[in-house]
Structure formats: structure tokens, C-alpha cells
Amino acid sequence: MNLRLGARALALLFLSSVACGGPPTPSPIEGEPICPDFEIGAARAPMRGSLRFPIALTVREGKEPITRTTLTGRRSKDDPANRILLGDEDAEYEIEWAQCENERAPRARKQVRGTKDASEYECGNAAVYKTDKLVTRKGDAASRTVHFAAPPKPACWESELPPAGALPSPDAGAEPAAADAGAAEPAAADAGAGAADAGAGAADAGAASAGATGAAAARVDAGASRDGGAGGAAKPPPRAAGGDAGPLPQDN
């Protein structure tokens, strides 16, 4: 009896879907932001890329919501686009875009068994920032494509650590100081050599001055030798005055 009831229910569902234009089909969402994977912590733990504030997408037919989903962004351009289910029929829908007030916590790149699914995320109060209309036509898959509306906060989770190759070496700052110290030693040596050269110059100047003095003394001695020495005639002493000449010789 239960099997018959189940079969009748499936038959009614099939007939209703045919009457409404066919069963719901996956419809892509184009233009969703790309949030690449990132790393956090000193250990650089690999995390899955996602929006910091996810987007709550609601599709309404009239006033009744027919589907809802939460968008967290694609991890790369190669990832398939997210999809929602829309009926293959002539219809008009209202697309409501809202951004969650709560941040979505980062998730590890490798999911561990037993961890909770992303559906456990609590969006909080989602503020509607845009409303679009979508008109679909039966048999036209392109008419069921939903175009993403950029949110007020488009930021993705990113690593705050610099790349591994950009980290400075602990001893990098000490090398210039060592080089400067090494350069200072030759400079000090050059200064000492300069002082020694200056002293030697002063000594040479003193010796030259002494030599000049000795030469002058030699010239004075040479003049004295020419005037009264053994090699020249002695100058006659000056003649005395008349009263001092002594008695004149007398004639005998």
C-alpha cells in the first residue's frame, strides 16, 4: 500500500513539472569573484580562498522564494561556476542580492574527516544591496544565466605574511657594519701614516734650517780666514797720531 502511494506521488510530481514547463535545471552564475587560496600563521597553513563576507542569493517568483544559496567566491578561474536550479519555462524571477554581516572563518585547504560543512556558517543579518529581474524562456538555457552583482565589500581572505623569499636574514643587518669597521681600519692607518709623514716633513724642515745656519757660519769663518789667517797678508795696524810717533832720529 505504501508503495502504491509513493508511486502516485512521483507521478503527480512528474505531471506537475511537465505542466510547469519541465523539471528545474542547473543555471550558472557568471562573474562571481575569484578568491585564491592563501596561507596564515607562522607555519603558513594553507587555507581555501573565499570572500570575507559571503553573498546571500535569493530567487523569488512573485513574493515567494523558490531557491536560496550562499556564495563565497571561486578559488580559481578554472573552478566551475556555481549554479542554482530554475525551471525550463517562460517565467519572470526576482534576483535578490544581500551581503552577510558576519565574516566567514577561513577553512583549511585539506578538509579533515568529521569537520562541519560550510553550510554551518551563520550569515547573520544580510543587507540587500541590489535587486535584479530575470526573464527566462522555455528551451533557452542562456536566458537562465544569472549575472553576479558586485557587493559593497568585495574583499577576499588574504595572507598577511610576506613571501618566504622576501624575509630578511637575521645577520643581514650586521654585514654592512662589519664592512664599515673594516673600512675604518685602513682609514685609521692612513691617518697615522699621514701624521708620520707630517712629522718627517717637520724634521726635514728642521734639518734644512740647521744646515742653512751651518752654511752661514761657514761663510763667516771663511771670511775671517781670508782677512787674518795664515793664508793672507796681515793688514798693517793704523798709524798713530803725530805726538805719539816717538822721537825723530838725530843727526850726529
JSON list of C-alpha atoms in Angstrom, two decimals:
[
{"chain": "A", "resi": 1, "resn": "MET", "atom": "CA", "xyz": [0.00, 0.00, 0.00]},
{"chain": "A", "resi": 2, "resn": "ASN", "atom": "CA", "xyz": [2.79, 2.35, 0.82]},
{"chain": "A", "resi": 3, "resn": "LEU", "atom": "CA", "xyz": [4.50, 1.56, -2.46]},
{"chain": "A", "resi": 4, "resn": "ARG", "atom": "CA", "xyz": [1.39, 2.49, -4.38]},
{"chain": "A", "resi": 5, "resn": "LEU", "atom": "CA", "xyz": [1.13, 5.80, -2.55]},
{"chain": "A", "resi": 6, "resn": "GLY", "atom": "CA", "xyz": [4.77, 6.55, -3.32]},
{"chain": "A", "resi": 7, "resn": "ALA", "atom": "CA", "xyz": [4.32, 5.77, -6.98]},
{"chain": "A", "resi": 8, "resn": "ARG", "atom": "CA", "xyz": [1.25, 8.00, -7.17]},
{"chain": "A", "resi": 9, "resn": "ALA", "atom": "CA", "xyz": [3.16, 10.85, -5.51]},
{"chain": "A", "resi": 10, "resn": "LEU", "atom": "CA", "xyz": [6.02, 10.55, -8.02]},
{"chain": "A", "resi": 11, "resn": "ALA", "atom": "CA", "xyz": [3.54, 10.50, -10.87]},
{"chain": "A", "resi": 12, "resn": "LEU", "atom": "CA", "xyz": [1.85, 13.65, -9.61]},
{"chain": "A", "resi": 13, "resn": "LEU", "atom": "CA", "xyz": [5.24, 15.37, -9.21]},
{"chain": "A", "resi": 14, "resn": "PHE", "atom": "CA", "xyz": [6.19, 14.42, -12.77]},
{"chain": "A", "resi": 15, "resn": "LEU", "atom": "CA", "xyz": [2.88, 15.70, -14.19]},
{"chain": "A", "resi": 16, "resn": "SER", "atom": "CA", "xyz": [3.16, 18.96, -12.29]},
{"chain": "A", "resi": 17, "resn": "SER", "atom": "CA", "xyz": [6.70, 19.51, -13.52]},
{"chain": "A", "resi": 18, "resn": "VAL", "atom": "CA", "xyz": [5.65, 18.89, -17.10]},
{"chain": "A", "resi": 19, "resn": "ALA", "atom": "CA", "xyz": [2.73, 21.28, -16.72]},
{"chain": "A", "resi": 20, "resn": "CYS", "atom": "CA", "xyz": [5.01, 23.97, -15.34]},
{"chain": "A", "resi": 21, "resn": "GLY", "atom": "CA", "xyz": [7.45, 23.65, -18.22]},
{"chain": "A", "resi": 22, "resn": "GLY", "atom": "CA", "xyz": [9.83, 20.91, -17.12]},
{"chain": "A", "resi": 23, "resn": "PRO", "atom": "CA", "xyz": [11.94, 19.99, -14.12]},
{"chain": "A", "resi": 24, "resn": "PRO", "atom": "CA", "xyz": [14.37, 22.53, -12.61]},
{"chain": "A", "resi": 25, "resn": "THR", "atom": "CA", "xyz": [17.72, 22.67, -14.40]},
{"chain": "A", "resi": 26, "resn": "PRO", "atom": "CA", "xyz": [21.09, 23.99, -13.14]},
{"chain": "A", "resi": 27, "resn": "SER", "atom": "CA", "xyz": [21.58, 27.62, -14.16]},
{"chain": "A", "resi": 28, "resn": "PRO", "atom": "CA", "xyz": [25.10, 29.13, -13.92]},
{"chain": "A", "resi": 29, "resn": "ILE", "atom": "CA", "xyz": [26.11, 32.29, -12.02]},
{"chain": "A", "resi": 30, "resn": "GLU", "atom": "CA", "xyz": [28.57, 34.27, -14.12]},
{"chain": "A", "resi": 31, "resn": "GLY", "atom": "CA", "xyz": [31.03, 36.89, -12.86]},
{"chain": "A", "resi": 32, "resn": "GLU", "atom": "CA", "xyz": [31.45, 35.54, -9.34]},
{"chain": "A", "resi": 33, "resn": "PRO", "atom": "CA", "xyz": [34.68, 36.96, -7.77]},
{"chain": "A", "resi": 34, "resn": "ILE", "atom": "CA", "xyz": [37.80, 34.78, -7.62]},
{"chain": "A", "resi": 35, "resn": "CYS", "atom": "CA", "xyz": [39.43, 34.40, -4.20]},
{"chain": "A", "resi": 36, "resn": "PRO", "atom": "CA", "xyz": [42.67, 32.37, -4.46]},
{"chain": "A", "resi": 37, "resn": "ASP", "atom": "CA", "xyz": [43.96, 30.12, -1.69]},
{"chain": "A", "resi": 38, "resn": "PHE", "atom": "CA", "xyz": [46.17, 31.76, 0.91]},
{"chain": "A", "resi": 39, "resn": "GLU", "atom": "CA", "xyz": [48.38, 30.98, 3.94]},
{"chain": "A", "resi": 40, "resn": "ILE", "atom": "CA", "xyz": [48.13, 32.04, 7.57]},
{"chain": "A", "resi": 41, "resn": "GLY", "atom": "CA", "xyz": [50.26, 31.80, 10.71]},
{"chain": "A", "resi": 42, "resn": "ALA", "atom": "CA", "xyz": [53.98, 31.34, 11.20]},
{"chain": "A", "resi": 43, "resn": "ALA", "atom": "CA", "xyz": [53.64, 27.79, 9.86]},
{"chain": "A", "resi": 44, "resn": "ARG", "atom": "CA", "xyz": [51.97, 29.13, 6.68]},
{"chain": "A", "resi": 45, "resn": "ALA", "atom": "CA", "xyz": [49.00, 26.81, 6.93]},
{"chain": "A", "resi": 46, "resn": "PRO", "atom": "CA", "xyz": [47.30, 26.50, 3.51]},
{"chain": "A", "resi": 47, "resn": "MET", "atom": "CA", "xyz": [43.71, 27.79, 3.51]},
{"chain": "A", "resi": 48, "resn": "ARG", "atom": "CA", "xyz": [40.86, 27.79, 1.00]},
{"chain": "A", "resi": 49, "resn": "GLY", "atom": "CA", "xyz": [40.19, 31.10, -0.73]},
{"chain": "A", "resi": 50, "resn": "SER", "atom": "CA", "xyz": [36.84, 32.75, -0.02]},
{"chain": "A", "resi": 51, "resn": "LEU", "atom": "CA", "xyz": [35.07, 36.07, 0.44]},
{"chain": "A", "resi": 52, "resn": "ARG", "atom": "CA", "xyz": [35.38, 37.59, 3.89]},
{"chain": "A", "resi": 53, "resn": "PHE", "atom": "CA", "xyz": [31.66, 38.45, 3.79]},
{"chain": "A", "resi": 54, "resn": "PRO", "atom": "CA", "xyz": [29.68, 35.91, 1.71]},
{"chain": "A", "resi": 55, "resn": "ILE", "atom": "CA", "xyz": [26.73, 36.78, -0.51]},
{"chain": "A", "resi": 56, "resn": "ALA", "atom": "CA", "xyz": [23.19, 35.52, 0.15]},
{"chain": "A", "resi": 57, "resn": "LEU", "atom": "CA", "xyz": [21.35, 34.99, -3.16]},
{"chain": "A", "resi": 58, "resn": "THR", "atom": "CA", "xyz": [17.56, 34.59, -3.13]},
{"chain": "A", "resi": 59, "resn": "VAL", "atom": "CA", "xyz": [15.38, 33.89, -6.19]},
{"chain": "A", "resi": 60, "resn": "ARG", "atom": "CA", "xyz": [11.74, 34.84, -5.87]},
{"chain": "A", "resi": 61, "resn": "GLU", "atom": "CA", "xyz": [8.79, 34.14, -8.12]},
{"chain": "A", "resi": 62, "resn": "GLY", "atom": "CA", "xyz": [6.33, 36.79, -7.16]},
{"chain": "A", "resi": 63, "resn": "LYS", "atom": "CA", "xyz": [6.67, 37.14, -3.40]},
{"chain": "A", "resi": 64, "resn": "GLU", "atom": "CA", "xyz": [7.58, 33.52, -2.72]},
{"chain": "A", "resi": 65, "resn": "PRO", "atom": "CA", "xyz": [11.25, 32.50, -2.56]},
{"chain": "A", "resi": 66, "resn": "ILE", "atom": "CA", "xyz": [11.91, 29.43, -4.71]},
{"chain": "A", "resi": 67, "resn": "THR", "atom": "CA", "xyz": [15.63, 28.96, -4.05]},
{"chain": "A", "resi": 68, "resn": "ARG", "atom": "CA", "xyz": [18.39, 30.36, -1.89]},
{"chain": "A", "resi": 69, "resn": "THR", "atom": "CA", "xyz": [22.15, 29.89, -1.80]},
{"chain": "A", "resi": 70, "resn": "THR", "atom": "CA", "xyz": [25.26, 31.38, -0.22]},
{"chain": "A", "resi": 71, "resn": "LEU", "atom": "CA", "xyz": [28.16, 32.38, -2.47]},
{"chain": "A", "resi": 72, "resn": "THR", "atom": "CA", "xyz": [31.72, 32.52, -1.15]},
{"chain": "A", "resi": 73, "resn": "GLY", "atom": "CA", "xyz": [33.59, 33.11, -4.42]},
{"chain": "A", "resi": 74, "resn": "ARG", "atom": "CA", "xyz": [35.54, 30.82, -6.73]},
{"chain": "A", "resi": 75, "resn": "ARG", "atom": "CA", "xyz": [39.05, 29.72, -5.78]},
{"chain": "A", "resi": 76, "resn": "SER", "atom": "CA", "xyz": [40.41, 30.00, -9.34]},
{"chain": "A", "resi": 77, "resn": "LYS", "atom": "CA", "xyz": [39.25, 30.77, -12.85]},
{"chain": "A", "resi": 78, "resn": "ASP", "atom": "CA", "xyz": [39.35, 27.06, -13.62]},
{"chain": "A", "resi": 79, "resn": "ASP", "atom": "CA", "xyz": [36.74, 26.25, -10.98]},
{"chain": "A", "resi": 80, "resn": "PRO", "atom": "CA", "xyz": [33.26, 25.64, -12.41]},
{"chain": "A", "resi": 81, "resn": "ALA", "atom": "CA", "xyz": [30.69, 28.40, -11.88]},
{"chain": "A", "resi": 82, "resn": "ASN", "atom": "CA", "xyz": [28.21, 27.99, -9.06]},
{"chain": "A", "resi": 83, "resn": "ARG", "atom": "CA", "xyz": [24.67, 27.12, -10.16]},
{"chain": "A", "resi": 84, "resn": "ILE", "atom": "CA", "xyz": [21.10, 27.49, -8.98]},
{"chain": "A", "resi": 85, "resn": "LEU", "atom": "CA", "xyz": [18.03, 25.48, -10.02]},
{"chain": "A", "resi": 86, "resn": "LEU", "atom": "CA", "xyz": [15.49, 27.22, -12.27]},
{"chain": "A", "resi": 87, "resn": "GLY", "atom": "CA", "xyz": [12.63, 25.72, -14.23]},
{"chain": "A", "resi": 88, "resn": "ASP", "atom": "CA", "xyz": [12.88, 25.43, -18.02]},
{"chain": "A", "resi": 89, "resn": "GLU", "atom": "CA", "xyz": [9.87, 27.60, -18.70]},
{"chain": "A", "resi": 90, "resn": "ASP", "atom": "CA", "xyz": [8.68, 31.04, -19.61]},
{"chain": "A", "resi": 91, "resn": "ALA", "atom": "CA", "xyz": [8.83, 32.90, -16.32]},
{"chain": "A", "resi": 92, "resn": "GLU", "atom": "CA", "xyz": [9.96, 36.06, -14.60]},
{"chain": "A", "resi": 93, "resn": "TYR", "atom": "CA", "xyz": [12.03, 35.96, -11.41]},
{"chain": "A", "resi": 94, "resn": "GLU", "atom": "CA", "xyz": [13.33, 38.48, -8.94]},
{"chain": "A", "resi": 95, "resn": "ILE", "atom": "CA", "xyz": [17.02, 38.06, -8.01]},
{"chain": "A", "resi": 96, "resn": "GLU", "atom": "CA", "xyz": [17.86, 39.48, -4.59]},
{"chain": "A", "resi": 97, "resn": "TRP", "atom": "CA", "xyz": [21.50, 40.12, -3.66]},
{"chain": "A", "resi": 98, "resn": "ALA", "atom": "CA", "xyz": [22.42, 40.59, 0.02]},
{"chain": "A", "resi": 99, "resn": "GLN", "atom": "CA", "xyz": [25.76, 40.58, 1.86]},
{"chain": "A", "resi": 100, "resn": "CYS", "atom": "CA", "xyz": [26.15, 38.78, 5.17]},
{"chain": "A", "resi": 101, "resn": "GLU", "atom": "CA", "xyz": [27.12, 40.81, 8.20]},
{"chain": "A", "resi": 102, "resn": "ASN", "atom": "CA", "xyz": [29.30, 38.02, 9.66]},
{"chain": "A", "resi": 103, "resn": "GLU", "atom": "CA", "xyz": [32.74, 37.10, 8.39]},
{"chain": "A", "resi": 104, "resn": "ARG", "atom": "CA", "xyz": [33.16, 33.57, 7.14]},
{"chain": "A", "resi": 105, "resn": "ALA", "atom": "CA", "xyz": [36.01, 31.93, 9.06]},
{"chain": "A", "resi": 106, "resn": "PRO", "atom": "CA", "xyz": [38.88, 30.64, 6.88]},
{"chain": "A", "resi": 107, "resn": "ARG", "atom": "CA", "xyz": [38.89, 26.90, 6.22]},
{"chain": "A", "resi": 108, "resn": "ALA", "atom": "CA", "xyz": [41.84, 24.58, 5.73]},
{"chain": "A", "resi": 109, "resn": "ARG", "atom": "CA", "xyz": [42.64, 23.58, 2.18]},
{"chain": "A", "resi": 110, "resn": "LYS", "atom": "CA", "xyz": [42.51, 19.90, 3.09]},
{"chain": "A", "resi": 111, "resn": "GLN", "atom": "CA", "xyz": [39.28, 19.04, 4.82]},
{"chain": "A", "resi": 112, "resn": "VAL", "atom": "CA", "xyz": [39.64, 16.66, 7.75]},
{"chain": "A", "resi": 113, "resn": "ARG", "atom": "CA", "xyz": [37.05, 13.96, 8.22]},
{"chain": "A", "resi": 114, "resn": "GLY", "atom": "CA", "xyz": [34.46, 14.84, 10.82]},
{"chain": "A", "resi": 115, "resn": "THR", "atom": "CA", "xyz": [34.66, 18.62, 10.31]},
{"chain": "A", "resi": 116, "resn": "LYS", "atom": "CA", "xyz": [31.45, 20.56, 9.87]},
{"chain": "A", "resi": 117, "resn": "ASP", "atom": "CA", "xyz": [30.32, 21.51, 6.40]},
{"chain": "A", "resi": 118, "resn": "ALA", "atom": "CA", "xyz": [30.34, 25.10, 5.13]},
{"chain": "A", "resi": 119, "resn": "SER", "atom": "CA", "xyz": [26.53, 25.13, 5.47]},
{"chain": "A", "resi": 120, "resn": "GLU", "atom": "CA", "xyz": [27.03, 25.58, 9.23]},
{"chain": "A", "resi": 121, "resn": "TYR", "atom": "CA", "xyz": [28.11, 29.18, 8.58]},
{"chain": "A", "resi": 122, "resn": "GLU", "atom": "CA", "xyz": [25.81, 31.77, 10.18]},
{"chain": "A", "resi": 123, "resn": "CYS", "atom": "CA", "xyz": [25.22, 34.65, 7.78]},
{"chain": "A", "resi": 124, "resn": "GLY", "atom": "CA", "xyz": [23.56, 36.94, 10.31]},
{"chain": "A", "resi": 125, "resn": "ASN", "atom": "CA", "xyz": [21.59, 39.93, 9.13]},
{"chain": "A", "resi": 126, "resn": "ALA", "atom": "CA", "xyz": [22.05, 40.08, 5.33]},
{"chain": "A", "resi": 127, "resn": "ALA", "atom": "CA", "xyz": [21.65, 43.60, 3.93]},
{"chain": "A", "resi": 128, "resn": "VAL", "atom": "CA", "xyz": [20.12, 43.69, 0.42]},
{"chain": "A", "resi": 129, "resn": "TYR", "atom": "CA", "xyz": [22.26, 45.84, -1.88]},
{"chain": "A", "resi": 130, "resn": "LYS", "atom": "CA", "xyz": [20.71, 45.08, -5.28]},
{"chain": "A", "resi": 131, "resn": "THR", "atom": "CA", "xyz": [17.61, 43.52, -6.89]},
{"chain": "A", "resi": 132, "resn": "ASP", "atom": "CA", "xyz": [17.50, 42.27, -10.49]},
{"chain": "A", "resi": 133, "resn": "LYS", "atom": "CA", "xyz": [14.84, 40.77, -12.75]},
{"chain": "A", "resi": 134, "resn": "LEU", "atom": "CA", "xyz": [15.43, 37.59, -14.69]},
{"chain": "A", "resi": 135, "resn": "VAL", "atom": "CA", "xyz": [13.13, 36.62, -17.58]},
{"chain": "A", "resi": 136, "resn": "THR", "atom": "CA", "xyz": [13.54, 33.02, -18.77]},
{"chain": "A", "resi": 137, "resn": "ARG", "atom": "CA", "xyz": [12.26, 31.37, -21.94]},
{"chain": "A", "resi": 138, "resn": "LYS", "atom": "CA", "xyz": [11.48, 27.71, -22.32]},
{"chain": "A", "resi": 139, "resn": "GLY", "atom": "CA", "xyz": [14.19, 25.85, -24.22]},
{"chain": "A", "resi": 140, "resn": "ASP", "atom": "CA", "xyz": [16.65, 28.77, -23.97]},
{"chain": "A", "resi": 141, "resn": "ALA", "atom": "CA", "xyz": [19.38, 27.88, -21.46]},
{"chain": "A", "resi": 142, "resn": "ALA", "atom": "CA", "xyz": [21.15, 31.24, -21.91]},
{"chain": "A", "resi": 143, "resn": "SER", "atom": "CA", "xyz": [18.09, 33.08, -20.61]},
{"chain": "A", "resi": 144, "resn": "ARG", "atom": "CA", "xyz": [18.52, 31.32, -17.25]},
{"chain": "A", "resi": 145, "resn": "THR", "atom": "CA", "xyz": [22.07, 32.59, -16.69]},
{"chain": "A", "resi": 146, "resn": "VAL", "atom": "CA", "xyz": [22.40, 34.78, -13.58]},
{"chain": "A", "resi": 147, "resn": "HIS", "atom": "CA", "xyz": [24.95, 37.61, -13.65]},
{"chain": "A", "resi": 148, "resn": "PHE", "atom": "CA", "xyz": [26.73, 38.31, -10.37]},
{"chain": "A", "resi": 149, "resn": "ALA", "atom": "CA", "xyz": [26.20, 41.75, -8.75]},
{"chain": "A", "resi": 150, "resn": "ALA", "atom": "CA", "xyz": [29.33, 43.11, -7.04]},
{"chain": "A", "resi": 151, "resn": "PRO", "atom": "CA", "xyz": [28.86, 43.57, -3.26]},
{"chain": "A", "resi": 152, "resn": "PRO", "atom": "CA", "xyz": [29.83, 46.64, -1.18]},
{"chain": "A", "resi": 153, "resn": "LYS", "atom": "CA", "xyz": [32.60, 44.60, 0.50]},
{"chain": "A", "resi": 154, "resn": "PRO", "atom": "CA", "xyz": [34.33, 42.53, -2.22]},
{"chain": "A", "resi": 155, "resn": "ALA", "atom": "CA", "xyz": [37.45, 41.71, -0.14]},
{"chain": "A", "resi": 156, "resn": "CYS", "atom": "CA", "xyz": [38.79, 38.14, -0.08]},
{"chain": "A", "resi": 157, "resn": "TRP", "atom": "CA", "xyz": [40.76, 36.50, 2.73]},
{"chain": "A", "resi": 158, "resn": "GLU", "atom": "CA", "xyz": [44.47, 37.08, 2.12]},
{"chain": "A", "resi": 159, "resn": "SER", "atom": "CA", "xyz": [47.72, 36.20, 3.82]},
{"chain": "A", "resi": 160, "resn": "GLU", "atom": "CA", "xyz": [49.27, 38.97, 5.89]},
{"chain": "A", "resi": 161, "resn": "LEU", "atom": "CA", "xyz": [52.73, 37.38, 5.79]},
{"chain": "A", "resi": 162, "resn": "PRO", "atom": "CA", "xyz": [55.34, 38.39, 3.17]},
{"chain": "A", "resi": 163, "resn": "PRO", "atom": "CA", "xyz": [56.55, 35.75, 0.69]},
{"chain": "A", "resi": 164, "resn": "ALA", "atom": "CA", "xyz": [59.11, 33.29, 2.03]},
{"chain": "A", "resi": 165, "resn": "GLY", "atom": "CA", "xyz": [61.87, 34.66, -0.25]},
{"chain": "A", "resi": 166, "resn": "ALA", "atom": "CA", "xyz": [61.33, 38.21, 0.98]},
{"chain": "A", "resi": 167, "resn": "LEU", "atom": "CA", "xyz": [62.07, 37.51, 4.65]},
{"chain": "A", "resi": 168, "resn": "PRO", "atom": "CA", "xyz": [65.34, 39.30, 5.67]},
{"chain": "A", "resi": 169, "resn": "SER", "atom": "CA", "xyz": [68.23, 37.25, 7.01]},
{"chain": "A", "resi": 170, "resn": "PRO", "atom": "CA", "xyz": [68.94, 37.75, 10.76]},
{"chain": "A", "resi": 171, "resn": "ASP", "atom": "CA", "xyz": [72.59, 38.57, 10.04]},
{"chain": "A", "resi": 172, "resn": "ALA", "atom": "CA", "xyz": [71.87, 40.72, 7.01]},
{"chain": "A", "resi": 173, "resn": "GLY", "atom": "CA", "xyz": [72.00, 43.95, 9.00]},
{"chain": "A", "resi": 174, "resn": "ALA", "atom": "CA", "xyz": [75.38, 43.14, 10.63]},
{"chain": "A", "resi": 175, "resn": "GLU", "atom": "CA", "xyz": [77.34, 42.79, 7.38]},
{"chain": "A", "resi": 176, "resn": "PRO", "atom": "CA", "xyz": [77.40, 46.50, 6.45]},
{"chain": "A", "resi": 177, "resn": "ALA", "atom": "CA", "xyz": [78.59, 47.36, 9.98]},
{"chain": "A", "resi": 178, "resn": "ALA", "atom": "CA", "xyz": [81.43, 44.84, 9.70]},
{"chain": "A", "resi": 179, "resn": "ALA", "atom": "CA", "xyz": [82.32, 46.21, 6.30]},
{"chain": "A", "resi": 180, "resn": "ASP", "atom": "CA", "xyz": [82.32, 49.75, 7.66]},
{"chain": "A", "resi": 181, "resn": "ALA", "atom": "CA", "xyz": [84.55, 48.67, 10.56]},
{"chain": "A", "resi": 182, "resn": "GLY", "atom": "CA", "xyz": [86.96, 47.07, 8.11]},
{"chain": "A", "resi": 183, "resn": "ALA", "atom": "CA", "xyz": [86.94, 50.22, 6.05]},
{"chain": "A", "resi": 184, "resn": "ALA", "atom": "CA", "xyz": [87.58, 52.32, 9.16]},
{"chain": "A", "resi": 185, "resn": "GLU", "atom": "CA", "xyz": [90.81, 50.45, 9.96]},
{"chain": "A", "resi": 186, "resn": "PRO", "atom": "CA", "xyz": [92.58, 51.36, 6.69]},
{"chain": "A", "resi": 187, "resn": "ALA", "atom": "CA", "xyz": [91.32, 54.91, 7.17]},
{"chain": "A", "resi": 188, "resn": "ALA", "atom": "CA", "xyz": [92.88, 55.00, 10.66]},
{"chain": "A", "resi": 189, "resn": "ALA", "atom": "CA", "xyz": [96.09, 53.55, 9.27]},
{"chain": "A", "resi": 190, "resn": "ASP", "atom": "CA", "xyz": [96.12, 56.17, 6.51]},
{"chain": "A", "resi": 191, "resn": "ALA", "atom": "CA", "xyz": [95.58, 58.89, 9.15]},
{"chain": "A", "resi": 192, "resn": "GLY", "atom": "CA", "xyz": [98.53, 57.54, 11.20]},
{"chain": "A", "resi": 193, "resn": "ALA", "atom": "CA", "xyz": [100.70, 57.38, 8.11]},
{"chain": "A", "resi": 194, "resn": "GLY", "atom": "CA", "xyz": [99.75, 60.94, 7.28]},
{"chain": "A", "resi": 195, "resn": "ALA", "atom": "CA", "xyz": [100.71, 62.08, 10.77]},
{"chain": "A", "resi": 196, "resn": "ALA", "atom": "CA", "xyz": [104.05, 60.25, 10.48]},
{"chain": "A", "resi": 197, "resn": "ASP", "atom": "CA", "xyz": [104.68, 61.85, 7.09]},
{"chain": "A", "resi": 198, "resn": "ALA", "atom": "CA", "xyz": [103.88, 65.24, 8.56]},
{"chain": "A", "resi": 199, "resn": "GLY", "atom": "CA", "xyz": [106.36, 64.62, 11.42]},
{"chain": "A", "resi": 200, "resn": "ALA", "atom": "CA", "xyz": [109.04, 63.51, 8.99]},
{"chain": "A", "resi": 201, "resn": "GLY", "atom": "CA", "xyz": [108.43, 66.63, 6.93]},
{"chain": "A", "resi": 202, "resn": "ALA", "atom": "CA", "xyz": [108.80, 68.80, 10.01]},
{"chain": "A", "resi": 203, "resn": "ALA", "atom": "CA", "xyz": [112.06, 67.00, 10.89]},
{"chain": "A", "resi": 204, "resn": "ASP", "atom": "CA", "xyz": [113.38, 67.51, 7.35]},
{"chain": "A", "resi": 205, "resn": "ALA", "atom": "CA", "xyz": [112.44, 71.18, 7.55]},
{"chain": "A", "resi": 206, "resn": "GLY", "atom": "CA", "xyz": [114.32, 71.48, 10.87]},
{"chain": "A", "resi": 207, "resn": "ALA", "atom": "CA", "xyz": [117.38, 69.77, 9.39]},
{"chain": "A", "resi": 208, "resn": "ALA", "atom": "CA", "xyz": [117.28, 72.07, 6.40]},
{"chain": "A", "resi": 209, "resn": "SER", "atom": "CA", "xyz": [117.09, 75.09, 8.68]},
{"chain": "A", "resi": 210, "resn": "ALA", "atom": "CA", "xyz": [120.06, 73.81, 10.69]},
{"chain": "A", "resi": 211, "resn": "GLY", "atom": "CA", "xyz": [122.01, 73.21, 7.51]},
{"chain": "A", "resi": 212, "resn": "ALA", "atom": "CA", "xyz": [121.33, 76.76, 6.39]},
{"chain": "A", "resi": 213, "resn": "THR", "atom": "CA", "xyz": [122.62, 78.07, 9.71]},
{"chain": "A", "resi": 214, "resn": "GLY", "atom": "CA", "xyz": [125.78, 75.95, 9.43]},
{"chain": "A", "resi": 215, "resn": "ALA", "atom": "CA", "xyz": [126.39, 77.21, 5.92]},
{"chain": "A", "resi": 216, "resn": "ALA", "atom": "CA", "xyz": [126.11, 80.80, 7.09]},
{"chain": "A", "resi": 217, "resn": "ALA", "atom": "CA", "xyz": [128.63, 80.10, 9.88]},
{"chain": "A", "resi": 218, "resn": "ALA", "atom": "CA", "xyz": [130.99, 78.53, 7.40]},
{"chain": "A", "resi": 219, "resn": "ARG", "atom": "CA", "xyz": [130.85, 81.59, 5.19]},
{"chain": "A", "resi": 220, "resn": "VAL", "atom": "CA", "xyz": [131.67, 83.79, 8.19]},
{"chain": "A", "resi": 221, "resn": "ASP", "atom": "CA", "xyz": [134.67, 81.56, 9.10]},
{"chain": "A", "resi": 222, "resn": "ALA", "atom": "CA", "xyz": [135.91, 81.63, 5.54]},
{"chain": "A", "resi": 223, "resn": "GLY", "atom": "CA", "xyz": [135.85, 85.42, 5.51]},
{"chain": "A", "resi": 224, "resn": "ALA", "atom": "CA", "xyz": [137.81, 85.55, 8.72]},
{"chain": "A", "resi": 225, "resn": "SER", "atom": "CA", "xyz": [140.48, 83.24, 7.26]},
{"chain": "A", "resi": 226, "resn": "ARG", "atom": "CA", "xyz": [140.95, 85.49, 4.24]},
{"chain": "A", "resi": 227, "resn": "ASP", "atom": "CA", "xyz": [141.39, 88.57, 6.43]},
{"chain": "A", "resi": 228, "resn": "GLY", "atom": "CA", "xyz": [143.68, 87.37, 9.18]},
{"chain": "A", "resi": 229, "resn": "GLY", "atom": "CA", "xyz": [144.52, 83.82, 8.67]},
{"chain": "A", "resi": 230, "resn": "ALA", "atom": "CA", "xyz": [147.81, 82.19, 7.67]},
{"chain": "A", "resi": 231, "resn": "GLY", "atom": "CA", "xyz": [146.90, 82.17, 4.03]},
{"chain": "A", "resi": 232, "resn": "GLY", "atom": "CA", "xyz": [146.74, 86.05, 3.59]},
{"chain": "A", "resi": 233, "resn": "ALA", "atom": "CA", "xyz": [148.79, 89.15, 4.42]},
{"chain": "A", "resi": 234, "resn": "ALA", "atom": "CA", "xyz": [148.07, 90.85, 7.70]},
{"chain": "A", "resi": 235, "resn": "LYS", "atom": "CA", "xyz": [146.61, 94.25, 7.45]},
{"chain": "A", "resi": 236, "resn": "PRO", "atom": "CA", "xyz": [149.04, 96.95, 8.85]},
{"chain": "A", "resi": 237, "resn": "PRO", "atom": "CA", "xyz": [147.82, 98.50, 12.02]},
{"chain": "A", "resi": 238, "resn": "PRO", "atom": "CA", "xyz": [146.71, 102.11, 11.67]},
{"chain": "A", "resi": 239, "resn": "ARG", "atom": "CA", "xyz": [149.34, 104.75, 12.07]},
{"chain": "A", "resi": 240, "resn": "ALA", "atom": "CA", "xyz": [149.41, 106.69, 15.29]},
{"chain": "A", "resi": 241, "resn": "ALA", "atom": "CA", "xyz": [148.98, 110.42, 15.52]},
{"chain": "A", "resi": 242, "resn": "GLY", "atom": "CA", "xyz": [151.98, 112.86, 15.33]},
{"chain": "A", "resi": 243, "resn": "GLY", "atom": "CA", "xyz": [152.51, 113.24, 19.05]},
{"chain": "A", "resi": 244, "resn": "ASP", "atom": "CA", "xyz": [152.65, 109.56, 19.51]},
{"chain": "A", "resi": 245, "resn": "ALA", "atom": "CA", "xyz": [155.17, 108.77, 16.75]},
{"chain": "A", "resi": 246, "resn": "GLY", "atom": "CA", "xyz": [158.11, 108.90, 19.17]},
{"chain": "A", "resi": 247, "resn": "PRO", "atom": "CA", "xyz": [161.38, 110.90, 18.93]},
{"chain": "A", "resi": 248, "resn": "LEU", "atom": "CA", "xyz": [162.82, 111.59, 15.48]},
{"chain": "A", "resi": 249, "resn": "PRO", "atom": "CA", "xyz": [166.28, 110.28, 14.83]},
{"chain": "A", "resi": 250, "resn": "GLN", "atom": "CA", "xyz": [169.06, 112.94, 15.41]},
{"chain": "A", "resi": 251, "resn": "ASP", "atom": "CA", "xyz": [171.96, 113.67, 13.05]},
{"chain": "A", "resi": 252, "resn": "ASN", "atom": "CA", "xyz": [175.34, 113.01, 14.60]}
]
